[in-house]
Short mmCIF file of C-alpha atoms in Angstrom, two decimals:
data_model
loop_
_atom_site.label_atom_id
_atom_site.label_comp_id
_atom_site.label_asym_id
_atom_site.label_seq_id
_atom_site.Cartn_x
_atom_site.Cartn_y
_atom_site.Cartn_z
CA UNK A 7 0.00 0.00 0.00
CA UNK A 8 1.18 3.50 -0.14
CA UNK A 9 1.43 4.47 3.63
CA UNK A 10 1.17 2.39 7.14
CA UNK A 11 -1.95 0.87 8.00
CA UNK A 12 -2.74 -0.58 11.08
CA UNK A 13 -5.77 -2.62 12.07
CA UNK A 14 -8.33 -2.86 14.09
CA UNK A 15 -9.08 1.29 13.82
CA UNK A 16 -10.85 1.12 17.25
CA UNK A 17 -10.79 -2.01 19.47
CA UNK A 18 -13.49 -1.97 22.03
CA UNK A 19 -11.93 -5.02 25.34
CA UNK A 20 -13.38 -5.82 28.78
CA UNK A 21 -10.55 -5.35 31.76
CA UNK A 22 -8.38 -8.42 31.99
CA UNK A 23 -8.46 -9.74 28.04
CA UNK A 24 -5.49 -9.46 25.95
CA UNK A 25 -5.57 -7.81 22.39
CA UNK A 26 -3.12 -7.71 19.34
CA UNK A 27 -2.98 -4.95 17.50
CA UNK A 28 -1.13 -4.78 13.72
CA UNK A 29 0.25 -2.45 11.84
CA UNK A 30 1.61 -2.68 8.19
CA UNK A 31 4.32 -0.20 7.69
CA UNK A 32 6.07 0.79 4.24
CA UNK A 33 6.98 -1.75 1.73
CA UNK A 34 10.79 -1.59 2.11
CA UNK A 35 11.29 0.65 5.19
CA UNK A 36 13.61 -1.20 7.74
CA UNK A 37 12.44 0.40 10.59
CA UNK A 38 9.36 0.10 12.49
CA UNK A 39 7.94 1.68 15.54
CA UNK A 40 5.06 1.69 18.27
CA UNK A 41 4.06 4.82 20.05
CA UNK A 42 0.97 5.48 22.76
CA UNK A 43 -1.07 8.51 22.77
CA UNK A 44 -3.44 8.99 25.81
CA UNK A 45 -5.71 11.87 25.59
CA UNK A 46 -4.23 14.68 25.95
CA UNK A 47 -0.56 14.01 25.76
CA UNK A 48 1.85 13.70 23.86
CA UNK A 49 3.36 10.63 22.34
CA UNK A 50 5.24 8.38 24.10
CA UNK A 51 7.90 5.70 22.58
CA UNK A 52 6.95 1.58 23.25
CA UNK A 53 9.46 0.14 20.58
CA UNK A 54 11.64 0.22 18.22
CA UNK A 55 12.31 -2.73 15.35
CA UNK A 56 14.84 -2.84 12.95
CA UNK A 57 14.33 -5.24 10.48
CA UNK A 58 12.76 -8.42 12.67
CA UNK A 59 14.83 -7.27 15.77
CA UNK A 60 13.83 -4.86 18.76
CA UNK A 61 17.17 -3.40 19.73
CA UNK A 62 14.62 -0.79 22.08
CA UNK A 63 12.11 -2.24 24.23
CA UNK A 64 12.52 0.39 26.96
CA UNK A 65 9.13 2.35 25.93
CA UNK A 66 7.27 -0.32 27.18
CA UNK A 67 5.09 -0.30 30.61
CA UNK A 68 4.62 -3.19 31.66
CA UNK A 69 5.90 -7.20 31.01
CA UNK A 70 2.09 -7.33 29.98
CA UNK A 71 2.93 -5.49 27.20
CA UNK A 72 4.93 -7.21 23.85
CA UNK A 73 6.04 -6.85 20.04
CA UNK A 74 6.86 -8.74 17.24
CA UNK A 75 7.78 -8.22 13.72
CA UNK A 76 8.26 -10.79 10.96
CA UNK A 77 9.77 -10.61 7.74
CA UNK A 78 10.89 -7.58 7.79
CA UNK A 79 7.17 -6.52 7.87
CA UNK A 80 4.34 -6.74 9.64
CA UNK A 81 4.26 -5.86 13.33
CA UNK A 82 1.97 -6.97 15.92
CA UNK A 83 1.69 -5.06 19.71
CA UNK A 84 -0.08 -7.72 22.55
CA UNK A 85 -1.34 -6.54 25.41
CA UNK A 86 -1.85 -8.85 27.71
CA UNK A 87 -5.00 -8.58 30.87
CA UNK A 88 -5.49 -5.34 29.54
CA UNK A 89 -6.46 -2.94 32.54
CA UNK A 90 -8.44 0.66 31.67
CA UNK A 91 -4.79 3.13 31.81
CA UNK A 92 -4.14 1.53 28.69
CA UNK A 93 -7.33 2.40 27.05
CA UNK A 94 -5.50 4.77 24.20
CA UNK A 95 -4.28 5.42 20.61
CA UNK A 96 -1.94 3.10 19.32
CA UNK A 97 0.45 4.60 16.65
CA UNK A 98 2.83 2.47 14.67
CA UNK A 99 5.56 4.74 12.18
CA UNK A 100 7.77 2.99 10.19
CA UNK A 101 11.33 4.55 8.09
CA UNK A 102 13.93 4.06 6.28
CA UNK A 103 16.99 2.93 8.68
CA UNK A 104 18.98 5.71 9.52
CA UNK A 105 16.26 8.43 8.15
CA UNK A 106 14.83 11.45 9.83
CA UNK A 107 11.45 10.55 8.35
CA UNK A 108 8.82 8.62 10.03
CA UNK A 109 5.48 7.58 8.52
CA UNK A 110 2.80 7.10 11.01
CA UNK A 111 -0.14 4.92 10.29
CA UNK A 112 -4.08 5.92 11.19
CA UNK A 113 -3.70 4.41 14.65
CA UNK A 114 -5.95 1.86 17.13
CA UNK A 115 -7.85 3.37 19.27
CA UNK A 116 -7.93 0.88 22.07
CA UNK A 117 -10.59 1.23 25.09
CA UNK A 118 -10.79 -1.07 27.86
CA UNK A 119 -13.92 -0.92 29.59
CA UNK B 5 15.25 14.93 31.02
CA UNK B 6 14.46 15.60 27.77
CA UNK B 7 11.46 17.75 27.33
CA UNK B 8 8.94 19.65 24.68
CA UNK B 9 6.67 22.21 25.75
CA UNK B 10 4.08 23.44 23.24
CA UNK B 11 2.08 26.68 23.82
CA UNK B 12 -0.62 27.82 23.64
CA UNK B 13 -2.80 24.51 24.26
CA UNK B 14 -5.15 25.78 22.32
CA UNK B 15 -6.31 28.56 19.54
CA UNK B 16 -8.96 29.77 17.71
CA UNK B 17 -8.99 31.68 14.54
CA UNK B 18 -10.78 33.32 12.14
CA UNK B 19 -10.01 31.89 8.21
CA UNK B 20 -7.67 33.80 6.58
CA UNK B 21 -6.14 35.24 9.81
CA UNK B 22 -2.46 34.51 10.60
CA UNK B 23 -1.05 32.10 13.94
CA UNK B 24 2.33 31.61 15.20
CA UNK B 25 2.52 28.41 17.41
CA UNK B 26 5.13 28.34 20.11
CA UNK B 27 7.61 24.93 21.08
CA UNK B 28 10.52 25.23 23.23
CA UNK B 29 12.48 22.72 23.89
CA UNK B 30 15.20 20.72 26.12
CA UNK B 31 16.90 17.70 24.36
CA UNK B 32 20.99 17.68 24.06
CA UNK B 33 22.52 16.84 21.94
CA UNK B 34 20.26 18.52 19.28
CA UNK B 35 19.77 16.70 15.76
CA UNK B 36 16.47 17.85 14.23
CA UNK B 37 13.22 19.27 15.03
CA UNK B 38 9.55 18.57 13.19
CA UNK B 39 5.93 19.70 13.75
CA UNK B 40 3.70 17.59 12.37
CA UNK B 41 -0.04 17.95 12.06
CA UNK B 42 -2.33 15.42 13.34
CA UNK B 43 -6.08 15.44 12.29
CA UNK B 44 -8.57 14.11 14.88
CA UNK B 45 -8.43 10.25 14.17
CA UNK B 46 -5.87 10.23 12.09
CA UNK B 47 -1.73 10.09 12.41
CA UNK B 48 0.22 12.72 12.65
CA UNK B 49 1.62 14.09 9.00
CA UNK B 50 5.25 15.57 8.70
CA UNK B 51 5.35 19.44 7.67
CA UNK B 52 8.61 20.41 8.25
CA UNK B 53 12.13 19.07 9.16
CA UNK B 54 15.14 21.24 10.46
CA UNK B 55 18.32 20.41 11.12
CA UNK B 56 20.42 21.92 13.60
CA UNK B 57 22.26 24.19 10.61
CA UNK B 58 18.69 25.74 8.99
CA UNK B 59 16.78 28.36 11.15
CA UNK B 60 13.43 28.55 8.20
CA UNK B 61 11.74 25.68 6.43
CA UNK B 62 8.70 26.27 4.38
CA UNK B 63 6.10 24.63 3.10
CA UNK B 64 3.13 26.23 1.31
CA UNK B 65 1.36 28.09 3.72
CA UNK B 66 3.44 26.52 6.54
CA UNK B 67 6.73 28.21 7.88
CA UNK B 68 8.72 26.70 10.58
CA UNK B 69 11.94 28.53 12.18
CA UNK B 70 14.34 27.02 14.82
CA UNK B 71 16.46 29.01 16.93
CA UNK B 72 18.90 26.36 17.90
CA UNK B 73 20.38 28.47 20.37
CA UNK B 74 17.54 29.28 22.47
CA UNK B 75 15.92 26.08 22.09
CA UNK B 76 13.06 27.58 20.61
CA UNK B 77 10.91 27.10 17.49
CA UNK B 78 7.76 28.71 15.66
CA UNK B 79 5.36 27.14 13.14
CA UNK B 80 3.69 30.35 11.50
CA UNK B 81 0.00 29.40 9.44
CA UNK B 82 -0.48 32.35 6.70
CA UNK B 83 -4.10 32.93 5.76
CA UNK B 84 -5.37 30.14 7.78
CA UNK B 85 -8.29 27.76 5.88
CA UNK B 86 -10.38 25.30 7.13
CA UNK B 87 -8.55 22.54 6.86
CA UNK B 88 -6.04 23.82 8.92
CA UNK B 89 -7.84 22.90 12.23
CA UNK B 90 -5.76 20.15 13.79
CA UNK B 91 -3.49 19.19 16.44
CA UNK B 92 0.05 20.49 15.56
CA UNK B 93 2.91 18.93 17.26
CA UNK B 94 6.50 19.63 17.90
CA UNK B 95 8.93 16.41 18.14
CA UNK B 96 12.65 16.65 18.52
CA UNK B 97 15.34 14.28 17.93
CA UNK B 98 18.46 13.84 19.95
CA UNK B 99 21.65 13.66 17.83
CA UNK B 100 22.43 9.94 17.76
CA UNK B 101 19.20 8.23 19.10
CA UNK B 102 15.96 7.36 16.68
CA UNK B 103 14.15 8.74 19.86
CA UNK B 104 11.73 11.29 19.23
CA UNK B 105 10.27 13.77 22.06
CA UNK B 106 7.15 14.77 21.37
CA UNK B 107 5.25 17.86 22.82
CA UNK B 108 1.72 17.55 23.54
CA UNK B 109 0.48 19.71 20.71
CA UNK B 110 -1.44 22.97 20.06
CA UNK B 111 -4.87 22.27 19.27
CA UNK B 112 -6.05 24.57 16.27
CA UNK B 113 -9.32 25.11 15.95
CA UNK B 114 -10.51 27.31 12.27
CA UNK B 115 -13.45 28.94 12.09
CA UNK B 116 -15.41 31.00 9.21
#
């Protein structure tokens, strides 16, 4: 496609269910990353990928919190017994290694009820 | 700590009038700054990037300066529209990190 999607645009979870949210970045850009925007703020770093590996993890809250991305693609962000503080947008950018430029996706919008 | 502050919070405008929006920020060592613009619902959309060497970056009816040694930047909206209402934000990036700081945003509000 011609910029990053992500999917599901809203996700709607009772308290203690886990979710998985995607995000399809840029055919050919290397780098990959998840961001969290409550309302409000401003936002904040979860991950980094470069190709398949995460050489950044510090963004993330919580051990309930996880990332994958496989070949050199696709990206998935689980959230494990999801409690209401992380009811939020989910952003997801992806670049070319190296480059200032990052192309963000649409978002999830992720509420936990 | 690394920091971005954003001001105001929030305008309003009449179309066709002028803004200047407001970021000052923190992060050493310096390697660029960006505002994007963020539509509600949607991601935020690059307008301008500056390096630490350029103090004015246009782009159409967007101008961005950086005063890199003050810390301080402007995004100025000539002969505002519409489709200008948005949040715009202000994200720096340290010189060797992929880390971006991101302000909180101005919140621009349009109206005829």
């Amino acid at each position: 496609g011609a910029g990053v999607s992500q999917s599901p645009s809203n996700k709607v979870t009772e308290k203690g269910k886990d979710v998985e949210l995607r995000c399809d970045p840029i055919s050919g850009h290397t780098a990959l990353y998840w961001y969290r925007q409550r309302l409000g703020q401003g936002l904040e770093f979860l991950i980094y990928f470069q190709g398949n590996s995460a050489p950044d993890k510090s963004g993330l809250p919580s051990d309930r919190f996880s990332a994958e991305r496989t070949g050199e693609s696709v990206s998935t962000l689980t959230i494990q017994r999801t409690q209401q503080e992380d009811s939020a947008v989910y952003l997801c950018a992806s670049g070319l290694a190296g480059a200032h430029e990052q192309f963000f996706g649409p978002g999830t919008r992720l509420t936990v009820l | 700590k690394n920091q971005v502050e954003q001001s105001p919070q929030s305008l309003i405008i009449l179309e066709g009038k002028n803004c200047t929006l407001q970021c000052n920020y923190t992060v050493s060592p310096f390697s660029n700054l960006r505002w994007y613009k963020q539509d509600t619902g949607r991601g935020p959309v690059s307008l301008t990037i500056m390096t630490f060497s350029e103090n004015t970056k246009s782009n159409g009816r967007y101008t961005a300066t950086l005063d890199a040694d003050t810390k301080q930047s402007s995004l100025h909206i000539t002969a505002s529209q519409l489709s200008d209402s948005a949040s715009y934000i202000c994200v720096v990036s340290g010189a060797g990190s992929y880390q971006l700081t991101f302000g909180k945003g101005t919140k621009l509000s349009v109206i005829p």
